[in-house]
Amino acid sequence: MFINCKGRLVDLSQPKVMGILNCTPDSFFDGGNYNNDSKFLNQAEKLLADGADFIDIGAYSSKPNAEFVSEEEEIARMIPAVELVIKHFPDTLISVDTFRGAVAKAAVESGAAIVNDIAAGMLDDKMLETLGQLKVPYIMMHMRGNPQTMVKLTQYDDIVGEMLLYFSERIDAARKHGIDDIIIDPGFGFAKTLEQNYEVLNKMELFNMTELPVLAGISRKSMIYKLLDVAPQEALNGTTVLNTIALQKGAKILRVHDVKEALETVKIVNMLMR
C-alpha cells in the first residue's frame, strides 16, 4: 500500500504519523500559537524531530462554526507557510488542509506533496479536476455541509452505511478525474454528534472495505474533551486511547498535534499485532 509523494513512494503498510501545523488565528487547540515565522518554524522543527512522516498545514479553521475565510486570505496564509517549511526543511512531505482547488494548486506548486480536503470535492467543483492534473495523493474526508452548517446536519438512519455510500461515490468521482492515490478520513467531529463519533470509531474497520488507506484525525477533539469534561489542552491521554483503537481497526495514518506520543502508540500497537 504505497502513495506517491512528489516521486517518493511512501509505504503505508506500516502506519504513519501526520503532524498538525496551523497558521490560523482560530483553530480549536493551537489557533494563534504560531503567528510569526520563528514560532511556526520552531513547531515544524519539533514535529519533524519527534518523527512526523508528514506535516499538515492548515490556513482555514474547520472547527464547528468557524469564521469564513476568503480564498485570497487562505492563499495569503498558506503559501508563505508552505514555502517557509520547504526552504528550511526541504525534504518535508507537506500536506495542505484545504477544500479549494485554487489553494491546493498554489500550494502544490509551492512544494506541497499531498492535499487534505475536508469536503472530498463537494465544496469546490474544480477540486477533483485540479487534483487530477496535480497528480498528488488526495485525502478525502466525510462531512456534510460546511464548517458553518455541519453541526445541524447530524441526522442519519445508518451513519456508517451512509458514509460508505458517500465514499464509494466520491472515490468513483475522483477516479474519473484521474486521481490515483486516495486516502479516506471518516471525519471525526464533522457533522456527527459525540455518540455518532464513537459509533463510527467502533465500526471503523468497515472502511477497510474500500481497500484504501484510512486516516484517523481524532487528536484532542471534542469527542474526547467533552466526554471527559476537560479542556482540549488536557485531552492528550484520551487522544492516545482513541488512536490505539483506530490503529487496531486498521488506520494507516494518525493526524495529530502530538507526534512523539502518536509514534509511541504506533510502536506499541505494532508490537501487539505482530
mmCIF file of N, CA and C in Angstrom, residues 2 44 98 111 148 247:
data_model
loop_
_atom_site.group_PDB
_atom_site.id
_atom_site.type_symbol
_atom_site.label_atom_id
_atom_site.label_comp_id
_atom_site.label_asym_id
_atom_site.label_seq_id
_atom_site.Cartn_x
_atom_site.Cartn_y
_atom_site.Cartn_z
ATOM 1 N N PHE A 2 1.166 1.764 -1.184
ATOM 2 C CA PHE A 2 2.070 2.906 -1.333
ATOM 3 C C PHE A 2 1.306 4.131 -1.840
ATOM 4 N N ALA A 44 7.432 23.397 13.408
ATOM 5 C CA ALA A 44 7.715 22.457 12.316
ATOM 6 C C ALA A 44 8.930 21.606 12.661
ATOM 7 N N THR A 98 -7.065 21.942 2.772
ATOM 8 C CA THR A 98 -7.902 22.919 2.076
ATOM 9 C C THR A 98 -8.979 22.214 1.270
ATOM 10 N N GLY A 111 5.416 23.536 -3.360
ATOM 11 C CA GLY A 111 6.184 22.459 -2.747
ATOM 12 C C GLY A 111 5.400 21.442 -1.944
ATOM 13 N N GLN A 148 -19.548 25.985 8.852
ATOM 14 C CA GLN A 148 -20.550 26.864 9.448
ATOM 15 C C GLN A 148 -21.894 26.154 9.673
ATOM 16 N N LEU A 247 -5.834 2.431 15.347
ATOM 17 C CA LEU A 247 -4.795 1.586 14.746
ATOM 18 C C LEU A 247 -5.211 0.117 14.742
#
